[in-house]
Amino acid sequence: MKYFSTRNRDGVGIGLDDAILQGLAPDGGLYLPEDVNPIDLELFSEEDSFAQCCEILYGQIAPELSESVFEVFDFPVELLPYEDSQHRILELFHGPTAAFKDFGARILASALGRISKERQISPTVLVATSGDTGGAVASAFEKIPNVKVVILFPKGGVSPRQELQLGCWGEHVSALRVEGSFDDCQALVKRAFTTETLREKHRLTSANSINIARVLGQVSYYAWASIQTPNYSYVIPTGNLGNAFACVWAKRLGFPIGSIRLATNANQTLRQYFETGDYQPRDSVSTLANAMDVGAPSNFERLVSWFSTLDEMKAFGIDVKSVDDAMIESVIQNASFTMCPHTACAMSATSALNSIIVSTAHPAKFDTIVEPLRGPVCLPESLEGLLDRETRYTDIPNNFEYLSNFLG
Ligand SMILES: *Cc1c(COP(=O)(O)O)cnc(C)c1O
């Protein structure tokens, strides 16, 4: 399968390994496969474990990734009933950093480790994080020393526990605390990628969901869940649209998926687009669901590349619901189980029957928000081990020269 930039679909296609290594396409676009061929559903069975399902899935759509699935996906996915309703909860937070970003980050790290070895190169992964990405990426690369990792995060924009998790990895993983917002961090990273000298010198690649491996890694649990419970709708906490795009991908592959609802926080870019057809990126606003504080969702470009009009998107079953902080608080306070603020957005946005509510992080990662509303939350074992580690950061202003100097 060849991969093409969203900005040059008539250009020269490249292989998946090259697309992963590049992260962002040189023209600023995002990589997508040439085709999405319908999958043979007969290959899958309800009895398959999650990792078995992944082996079949990637064997079909991305053989480059299929060898490592048992190592990459060595933690469970849980699909649980919700009270006595028809709804289900898809828990994606049982990986090493207790958020769904572990899926994409681990498949990416494994692929980059393999590619670097095969080609005898040492790339640098540059990544902006609004919280969970950085921890998941850093953790995923801990045992891959031939890849350097540089993480940018907004000062004051991530939870104290998330912050601790960013700076506690080996010498080849650095955390930069930026005087600015997540969008500023993302803009710095984008600029580094489009500065050719820098990009080539360090073989820069991205671990944000602009990297196709991240999104591919997330198709896995939609495939598996849809085989377990066919024809359910999905309500997905959405920021940069990487997670939701993976669901769209799974549905295009032919997995039995109903409608796809993008649950956003008070950031209105997507809601407004679905209401008016007018896409207006804007500055992000801070909310309780901070991993979704995004004013210019990076995977939007992939979405519009697959649907030529908004009506087509809607006909495919995609819609948006925006949830404000008051609703998030109320759900956290009153629901029958304890959940993180992002999952609370999805919970609040659910209206269709037979919905799968996607639960993106363990509530203990957002203890400063959840505990005052709900009481003490136990730490999962994976996080407990991390919080005792020593942590270090470098503070930088929102200025490209500093990033450039840091990279050397
Ligand atoms: C990143 C993140 C999201 C948003 O996912 P996108 O792929 O950016 O849309 C939602 N919830 C949590 C907990 C996250 O870490």
mmCIF file of N, CA and C and ligand atoms in Angstrom, residues 98-101 130-133 162 209 214 218 236-244 291-292 294 299 340 342-343 359-362 366, ligand 1:
data_model
loop_
_atom_site.group_PDB
_atom_site.id
_atom_site.type_symbol
_atom_site.label_atom_id
_atom_site.label_comp_id
_atom_site.label_asym_id
_atom_site.label_seq_id
_atom_site.Cartn_x
_atom_site.Cartn_y
_atom_site.Cartn_z
ATOM 1 N N ALA A 98 -1.884 4.667 31.437
ATOM 2 C CA ALA A 98 -3.282 4.796 31.831
ATOM 3 C C ALA A 98 -4.118 5.758 30.974
ATOM 4 N N ALA A 99 -3.777 5.867 29.688
ATOM 5 C CA ALA A 99 -4.639 6.587 28.749
ATOM 6 C C ALA A 99 -4.549 5.900 27.382
ATOM 7 N N PHE A 100 -5.534 6.182 26.517
ATOM 8 C CA PHE A 100 -5.591 5.453 25.238
ATOM 9 C C PHE A 100 -4.400 5.745 24.354
ATOM 10 N N LYS A 101 -3.663 6.808 24.644
ATOM 11 C CA LYS A 101 -2.530 7.163 23.786
ATOM 12 C C LYS A 101 -1.445 6.085 23.801
ATOM 13 N N SER A 130 -0.673 17.960 25.049
ATOM 14 C CA SER A 130 -1.559 18.699 25.945
ATOM 15 C C SER A 130 -1.788 17.842 27.177
ATOM 16 N N GLY A 131 -0.973 16.816 27.340
ATOM 17 C CA GLY A 131 -1.099 15.992 28.529
ATOM 18 C C GLY A 131 -0.678 14.567 28.309
ATOM 19 N N ASP A 132 -1.599 13.764 27.789
ATOM 20 C CA ASP A 132 -1.361 12.330 27.774
ATOM 21 C C ASP A 132 -0.390 11.854 26.701
ATOM 22 N N THR A 133 -0.312 12.560 25.591
ATOM 23 C CA THR A 133 0.578 12.101 24.519
ATOM 24 C C THR A 133 2.011 11.973 25.012
ATOM 25 N N GLN A 162 0.356 14.519 35.359
ATOM 26 C CA GLN A 162 0.824 14.360 33.976
ATOM 27 C C GLN A 162 2.215 14.966 33.840
ATOM 28 N N SER A 209 -0.586 12.795 16.642
ATOM 29 C CA SER A 209 -1.455 11.966 15.809
ATOM 30 C C SER A 209 -1.389 12.387 14.344
ATOM 31 N N ARG A 214 0.346 6.385 14.654
ATOM 32 C CA ARG A 214 -0.497 6.615 15.827
ATOM 33 C C ARG A 214 -1.948 6.271 15.501
ATOM 34 N N GLN A 218 -4.650 2.949 16.573
ATOM 35 C CA GLN A 218 -5.934 3.134 17.256
ATOM 36 C C GLN A 218 -7.115 2.502 16.517
ATOM 37 N N ILE A 236 -17.034 9.559 21.152
ATOM 38 C CA ILE A 236 -15.580 9.611 21.311
ATOM 39 C C ILE A 236 -15.122 10.992 21.791
ATOM 40 N N PRO A 237 -14.489 11.058 22.962
ATOM 41 C CA PRO A 237 -13.929 12.328 23.425
ATOM 42 C C PRO A 237 -12.900 12.808 22.400
ATOM 43 N N THR A 238 -13.067 14.025 21.907
ATOM 44 C CA THR A 238 -12.298 14.450 20.736
ATOM 45 C C THR A 238 -11.571 15.772 20.942
ATOM 46 N N GLY A 239 -10.296 15.785 20.571
ATOM 47 C CA GLY A 239 -9.498 17.009 20.585
ATOM 48 C C GLY A 239 -8.877 17.205 19.223
ATOM 49 N N ASN A 240 -7.761 16.514 18.974
ATOM 50 C CA ASN A 240 -7.090 16.584 17.678
ATOM 51 C C ASN A 240 -7.678 15.630 16.648
ATOM 52 N N LEU A 241 -8.709 14.908 17.024
ATOM 53 C CA LEU A 241 -9.445 14.058 16.093
ATOM 54 C C LEU A 241 -8.703 12.790 15.666
ATOM 55 N N GLY A 242 -7.620 12.460 16.365
ATOM 56 C CA GLY A 242 -6.874 11.258 15.995
ATOM 57 C C GLY A 242 -7.649 9.998 16.351
ATOM 58 N N ASN A 243 -8.191 9.981 17.556
ATOM 59 C CA ASN A 243 -8.930 8.824 18.032
ATOM 60 C C ASN A 243 -10.196 8.611 17.191
ATOM 61 N N ALA A 244 -10.941 9.688 16.970
ATOM 62 C CA ALA A 244 -12.184 9.577 16.205
ATOM 63 C C ALA A 244 -11.883 9.220 14.748
ATOM 64 N N ALA A 291 -6.905 17.523 27.813
ATOM 65 C CA ALA A 291 -6.261 16.832 26.684
ATOM 66 C C ALA A 291 -7.038 17.057 25.387
ATOM 67 N N MET A 292 -8.182 17.730 25.513
ATOM 68 C CA MET A 292 -8.991 18.046 24.336
ATOM 69 C C MET A 292 -9.074 19.551 24.101
ATOM 70 N N VAL A 294 -8.199 21.977 22.159
ATOM 71 C CA VAL A 294 -7.615 22.125 20.833
ATOM 72 C C VAL A 294 -8.519 23.037 20.015
ATOM 73 N N ASN A 299 -6.050 16.480 12.829
ATOM 74 C CA ASN A 299 -6.516 15.444 11.901
ATOM 75 C C ASN A 299 -7.740 15.859 11.080
ATOM 76 N N CYS A 340 -12.803 10.026 34.188
ATOM 77 C CA CYS A 340 -11.982 11.211 33.922
ATOM 78 C C CYS A 340 -12.837 12.255 33.202
ATOM 79 N N HIS A 342 -12.551 13.689 30.363
ATOM 80 C CA HIS A 342 -12.722 13.464 28.918
ATOM 81 C C HIS A 342 -13.822 12.443 28.671
ATOM 82 N N THR A 343 -13.781 11.384 29.471
ATOM 83 C CA THR A 343 -14.827 10.368 29.387
ATOM 84 C C THR A 343 -16.173 10.986 29.763
ATOM 85 N N SER A 359 -13.849 5.499 26.812
ATOM 86 C CA SER A 359 -13.248 6.025 28.031
ATOM 87 C C SER A 359 -11.742 6.113 27.820
ATOM 88 N N THR A 360 -11.251 7.362 27.754
ATOM 89 C CA THR A 360 -9.897 7.558 27.230
ATOM 90 C C THR A 360 -8.791 7.579 28.279
ATOM 91 N N ALA A 361 -9.122 7.860 29.548
ATOM 92 C CA ALA A 361 -8.054 7.897 30.564
ATOM 93 C C ALA A 361 -8.586 7.433 31.912
ATOM 94 N N HIS A 362 -7.685 6.957 32.740
ATOM 95 C CA HIS A 362 -8.033 6.582 34.110
ATOM 96 C C HIS A 362 -8.275 7.860 34.925
ATOM 97 N N PHE A 366 -6.364 12.536 36.623
ATOM 98 C CA PHE A 366 -6.937 13.885 36.743
ATOM 99 C C PHE A 366 -7.488 14.071 38.144
HETATM 100 C C1 LIG B 1 -5.650 12.948 23.703
HETATM 101 C C2 LIG B 1 -6.829 12.690 24.502
HETATM 102 C C3 LIG B 1 -8.116 12.895 23.999
HETATM 103 C C4 LIG B 1 -8.357 13.464 22.623
HETATM 104 O O1 LIG B 1 -7.955 12.570 21.588
HETATM 105 P P1 LIG B 1 -7.696 13.104 20.115
HETATM 106 O O2 LIG B 1 -7.142 11.945 19.383
HETATM 107 O O3 LIG B 1 -6.701 14.234 20.227
HETATM 108 O O4 LIG B 1 -8.989 13.589 19.569
HETATM 109 C C5 LIG B 1 -9.189 12.548 24.789
HETATM 110 N N1 LIG B 1 -9.020 12.071 26.039
HETATM 111 C C6 LIG B 1 -7.806 11.875 26.563
HETATM 112 C C7 LIG B 1 -7.688 11.346 27.945
HETATM 113 C C8 LIG B 1 -6.669 12.177 25.823
HETATM 114 O O5 LIG B 1 -5.465 11.981 26.345
#
